[in-house]
Short mmCIF file of C-alpha atoms in Angstrom, two decimals:
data_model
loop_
_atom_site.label_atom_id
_atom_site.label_comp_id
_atom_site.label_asym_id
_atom_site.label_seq_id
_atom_site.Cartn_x
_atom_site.Cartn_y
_atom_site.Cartn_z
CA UNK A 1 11.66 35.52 -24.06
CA UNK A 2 12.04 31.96 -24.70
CA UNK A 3 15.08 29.75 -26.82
CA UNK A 4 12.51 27.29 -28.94
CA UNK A 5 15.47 24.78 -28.87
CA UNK A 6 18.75 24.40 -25.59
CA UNK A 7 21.33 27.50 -26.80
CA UNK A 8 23.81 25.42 -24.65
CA UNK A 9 25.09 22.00 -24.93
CA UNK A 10 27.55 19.21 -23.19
CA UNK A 11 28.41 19.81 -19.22
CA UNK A 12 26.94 23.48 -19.09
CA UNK A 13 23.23 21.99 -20.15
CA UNK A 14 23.76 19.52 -17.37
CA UNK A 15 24.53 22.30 -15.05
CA UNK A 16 21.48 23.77 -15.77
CA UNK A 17 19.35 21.08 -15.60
CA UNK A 18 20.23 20.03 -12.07
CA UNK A 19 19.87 23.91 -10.88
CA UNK A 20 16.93 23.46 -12.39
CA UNK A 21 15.69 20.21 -10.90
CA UNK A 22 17.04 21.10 -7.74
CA UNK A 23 14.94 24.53 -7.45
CA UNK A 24 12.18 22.10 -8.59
CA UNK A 25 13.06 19.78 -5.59
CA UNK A 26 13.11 22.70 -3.23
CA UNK A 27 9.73 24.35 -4.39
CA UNK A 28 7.89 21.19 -4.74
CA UNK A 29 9.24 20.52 -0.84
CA UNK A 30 7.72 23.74 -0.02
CA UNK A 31 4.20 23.15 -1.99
CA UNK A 32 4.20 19.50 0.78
CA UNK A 33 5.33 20.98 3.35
CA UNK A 34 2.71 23.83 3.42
CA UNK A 35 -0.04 21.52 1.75
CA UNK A 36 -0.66 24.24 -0.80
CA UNK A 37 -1.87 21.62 -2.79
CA UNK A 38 -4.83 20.96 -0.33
CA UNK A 39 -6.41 24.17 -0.62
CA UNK A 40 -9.30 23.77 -3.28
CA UNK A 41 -8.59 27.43 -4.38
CA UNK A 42 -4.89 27.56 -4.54
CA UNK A 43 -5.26 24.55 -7.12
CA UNK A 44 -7.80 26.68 -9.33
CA UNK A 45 -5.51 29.44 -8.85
CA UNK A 46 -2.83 27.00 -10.16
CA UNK A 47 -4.54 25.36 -12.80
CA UNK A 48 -5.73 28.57 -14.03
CA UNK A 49 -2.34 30.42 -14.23
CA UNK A 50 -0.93 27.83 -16.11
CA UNK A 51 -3.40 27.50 -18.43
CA UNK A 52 -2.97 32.14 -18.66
CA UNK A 53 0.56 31.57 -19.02
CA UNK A 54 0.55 29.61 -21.72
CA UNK A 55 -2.31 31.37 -23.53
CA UNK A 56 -0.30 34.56 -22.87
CA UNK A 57 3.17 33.20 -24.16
CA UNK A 58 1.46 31.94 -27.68
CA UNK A 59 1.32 35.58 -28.76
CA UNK A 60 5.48 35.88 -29.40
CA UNK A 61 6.61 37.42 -31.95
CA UNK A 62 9.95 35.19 -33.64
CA UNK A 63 13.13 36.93 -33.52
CA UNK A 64 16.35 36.57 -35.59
CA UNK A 65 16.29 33.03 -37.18
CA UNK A 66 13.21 31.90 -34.85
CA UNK A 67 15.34 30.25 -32.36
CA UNK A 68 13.99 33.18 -29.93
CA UNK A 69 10.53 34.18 -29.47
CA UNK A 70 9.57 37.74 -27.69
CA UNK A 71 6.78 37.91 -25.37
CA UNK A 72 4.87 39.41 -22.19
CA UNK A 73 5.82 37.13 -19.33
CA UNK A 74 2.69 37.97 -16.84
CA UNK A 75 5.03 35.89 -14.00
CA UNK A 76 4.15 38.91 -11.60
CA UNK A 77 0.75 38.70 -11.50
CA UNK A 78 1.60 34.86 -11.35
CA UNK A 79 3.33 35.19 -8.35
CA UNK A 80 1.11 37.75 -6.47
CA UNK A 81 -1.64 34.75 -6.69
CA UNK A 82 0.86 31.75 -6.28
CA UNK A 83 3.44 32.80 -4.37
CA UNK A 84 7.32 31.37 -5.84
CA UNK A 85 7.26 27.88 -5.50
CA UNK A 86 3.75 27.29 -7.14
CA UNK A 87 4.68 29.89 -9.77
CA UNK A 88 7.98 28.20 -10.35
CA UNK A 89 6.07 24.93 -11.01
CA UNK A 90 3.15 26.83 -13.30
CA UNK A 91 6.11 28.60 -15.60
CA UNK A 92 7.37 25.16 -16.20
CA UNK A 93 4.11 23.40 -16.90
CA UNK A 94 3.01 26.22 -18.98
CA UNK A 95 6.67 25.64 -20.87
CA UNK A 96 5.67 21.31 -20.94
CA UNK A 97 2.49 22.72 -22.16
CA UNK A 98 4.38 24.87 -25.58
CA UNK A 99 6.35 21.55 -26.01
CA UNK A 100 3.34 18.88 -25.83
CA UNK A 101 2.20 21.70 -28.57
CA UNK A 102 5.53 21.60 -30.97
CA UNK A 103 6.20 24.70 -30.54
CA UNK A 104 9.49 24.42 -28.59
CA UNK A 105 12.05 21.15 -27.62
CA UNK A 106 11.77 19.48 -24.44
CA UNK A 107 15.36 20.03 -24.37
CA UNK A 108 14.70 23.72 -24.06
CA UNK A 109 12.72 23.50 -20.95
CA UNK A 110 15.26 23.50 -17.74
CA UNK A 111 17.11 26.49 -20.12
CA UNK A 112 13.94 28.53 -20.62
CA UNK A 113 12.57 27.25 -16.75
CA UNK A 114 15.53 28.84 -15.40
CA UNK A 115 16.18 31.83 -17.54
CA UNK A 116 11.73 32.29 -16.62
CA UNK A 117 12.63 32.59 -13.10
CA UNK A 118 14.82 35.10 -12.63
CA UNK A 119 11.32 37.34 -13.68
CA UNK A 120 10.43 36.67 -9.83
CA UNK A 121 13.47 37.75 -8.40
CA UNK A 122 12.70 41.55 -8.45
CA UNK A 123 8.89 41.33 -6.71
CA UNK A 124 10.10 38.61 -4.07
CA UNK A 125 13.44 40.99 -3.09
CA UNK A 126 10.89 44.01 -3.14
CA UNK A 127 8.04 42.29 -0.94
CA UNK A 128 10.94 41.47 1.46
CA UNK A 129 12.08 44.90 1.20
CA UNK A 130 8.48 46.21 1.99
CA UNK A 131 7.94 43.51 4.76
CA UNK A 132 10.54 45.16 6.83
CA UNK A 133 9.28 48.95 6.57
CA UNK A 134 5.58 50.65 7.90
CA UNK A 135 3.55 51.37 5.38
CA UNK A 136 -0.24 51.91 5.33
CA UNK A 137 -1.21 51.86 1.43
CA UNK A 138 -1.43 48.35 -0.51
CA UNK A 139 -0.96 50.51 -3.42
CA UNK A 140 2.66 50.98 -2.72
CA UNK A 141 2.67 47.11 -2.36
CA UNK A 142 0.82 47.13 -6.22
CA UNK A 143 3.24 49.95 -7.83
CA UNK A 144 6.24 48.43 -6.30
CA UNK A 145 5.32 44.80 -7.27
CA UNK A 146 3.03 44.64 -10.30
CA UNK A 147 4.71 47.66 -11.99
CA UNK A 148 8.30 47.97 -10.55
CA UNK A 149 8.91 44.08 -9.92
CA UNK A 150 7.44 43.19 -13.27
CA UNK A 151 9.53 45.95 -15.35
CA UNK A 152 12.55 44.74 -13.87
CA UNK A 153 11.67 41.10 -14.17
CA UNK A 154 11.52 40.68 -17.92
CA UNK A 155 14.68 43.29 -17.95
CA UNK A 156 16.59 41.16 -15.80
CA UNK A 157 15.11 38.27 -18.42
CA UNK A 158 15.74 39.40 -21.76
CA UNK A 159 19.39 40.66 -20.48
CA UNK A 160 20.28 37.31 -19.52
CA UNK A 161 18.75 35.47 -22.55
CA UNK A 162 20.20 37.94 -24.61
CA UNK A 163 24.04 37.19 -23.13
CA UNK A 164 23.52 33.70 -22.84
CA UNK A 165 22.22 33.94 -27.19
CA UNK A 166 25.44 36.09 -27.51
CA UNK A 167 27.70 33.39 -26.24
CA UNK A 168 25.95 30.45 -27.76
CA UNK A 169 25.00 31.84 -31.43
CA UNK A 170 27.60 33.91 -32.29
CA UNK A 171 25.62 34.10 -36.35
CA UNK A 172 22.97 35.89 -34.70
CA UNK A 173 25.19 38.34 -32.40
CA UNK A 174 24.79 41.41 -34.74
CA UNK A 175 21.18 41.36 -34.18
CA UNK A 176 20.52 41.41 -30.48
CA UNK A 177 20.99 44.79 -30.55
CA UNK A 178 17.76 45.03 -31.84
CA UNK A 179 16.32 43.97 -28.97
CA UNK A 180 16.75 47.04 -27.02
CA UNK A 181 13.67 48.58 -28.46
CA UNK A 182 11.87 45.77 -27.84
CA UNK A 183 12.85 45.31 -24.40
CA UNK A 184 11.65 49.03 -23.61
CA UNK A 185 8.48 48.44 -25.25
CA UNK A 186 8.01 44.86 -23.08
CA UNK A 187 9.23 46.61 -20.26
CA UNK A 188 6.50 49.38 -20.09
CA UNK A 189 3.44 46.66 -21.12
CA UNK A 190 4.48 44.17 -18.75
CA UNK A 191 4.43 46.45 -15.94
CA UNK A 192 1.04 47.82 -17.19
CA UNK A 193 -0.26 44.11 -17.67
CA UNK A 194 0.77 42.74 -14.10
CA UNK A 195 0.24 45.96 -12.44
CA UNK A 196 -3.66 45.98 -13.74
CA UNK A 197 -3.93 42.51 -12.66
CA UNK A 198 -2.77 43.46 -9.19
CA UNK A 199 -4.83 46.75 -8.71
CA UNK A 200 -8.16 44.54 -9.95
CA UNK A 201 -6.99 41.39 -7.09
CA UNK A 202 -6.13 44.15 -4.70
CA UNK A 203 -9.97 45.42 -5.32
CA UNK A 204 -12.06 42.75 -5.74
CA UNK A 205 -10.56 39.06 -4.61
CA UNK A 206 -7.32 40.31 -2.10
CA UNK A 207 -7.80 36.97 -0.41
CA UNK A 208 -5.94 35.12 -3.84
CA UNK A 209 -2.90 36.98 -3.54
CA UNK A 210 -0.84 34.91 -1.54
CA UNK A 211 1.65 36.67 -1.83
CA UNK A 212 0.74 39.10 0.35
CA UNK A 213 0.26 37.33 3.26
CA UNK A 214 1.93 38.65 6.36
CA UNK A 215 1.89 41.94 5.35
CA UNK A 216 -0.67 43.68 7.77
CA UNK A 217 -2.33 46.12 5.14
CA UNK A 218 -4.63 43.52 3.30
#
């Protein structure tokens, strides 16, 4: 779910965009600091997810007066392969990337970086959840994350973009209840999407999921 222009204006867009530069700040500190950047595959990993991301994110469907566009998210399989901080910074290129195309306002991007984000919130509080327990299956690691994570992500997503479209647009508050169908529906293919991703990286290239480092199973 993406707003194709800011839903917010004055001193609570400025808000945003300094959370939003400042998680930039922090995650580009943490790319330096770990030289992620120096690691010939992580940038092909990088490259490549941003280039999937926005690929993925052109197949929307418009919803009430085409402010909003609908649409899978794929961040979890993102971050099994990038880890947050790199798939913080691929979300928002992939977003530079819709704008250099027209297809939303540059103004839009800190909104729609942020309201991206929260999709990695469930799989990094579950793979710090699962860190802390013994287990001996990396499937529990896949369900958990690629399913679980990912279902809740674009939940926790389309909630929040739906209140924050509630607040902003009150002309098009009559229709957001239609969006409980579709969030079901997103739901269930999201997990499904990610979740396939992570069983095939689990199975044939476990050494690009970077996320999963430090957990003794892979």
């Amino acid at each position: 779910m993406v707003f194709h222009q800011s839903p917010i204006s004055e001193w609570p867009y400025a808000l945003a965009f300094l959370i939003w530069m400042l998680i930039g700040a922090v995650s580009l500190r943490t790319i330096l600091r770990y030289q992620l950047y120096t690691v010939e595959k992580g940038q092909h990993l990088f490259f490549g997810n941003v280039v999937g991301l926005a690929l993925l994110w052109k197949l929307a469907a418009p919803f009430g007066d085409g402010a909003i566009s609908i649409h899978f998210l794929g961040l979890g399989a993102a971050w099994l392969m990038l880890g947050e901080a790199m798939a913080f910074i691929a979300l928002n290129a992939a977003l530079a990337v819709h704008a250099l195309m027209g297809m939303l306002s540059w103004s839009a991007i800190p909104v729609d970086g942020l309201l991206l984000s929260l999709a990695l919130l469930p799989p990094v509080f579950l793979r710090g959840w699962l860190a802390g327990r013994s287990w001996s299956n990396p499937l529990v690691f896949i369900w958990l994350n690629g399913f679980l994570g990912s279902i809740l992500g674009i939940l926790l997503v389309m909630g929040c973009g739906s209140l924050l479209a509630w607040i902003s647009w009150p002309h098009i508050q009559d229709n957001l209840g239609l969006l409980l169908p579709y969030a079901i529906l997103l739901g269930f293919g999201e997990g499904f999407l990610n979740g396939t991703l992570a069983s095939a990286l689990v199975i044939f290239v476990p050494g690009w999921l970077y996320s999963m480092r430090g957990l003794r199973e892979l």
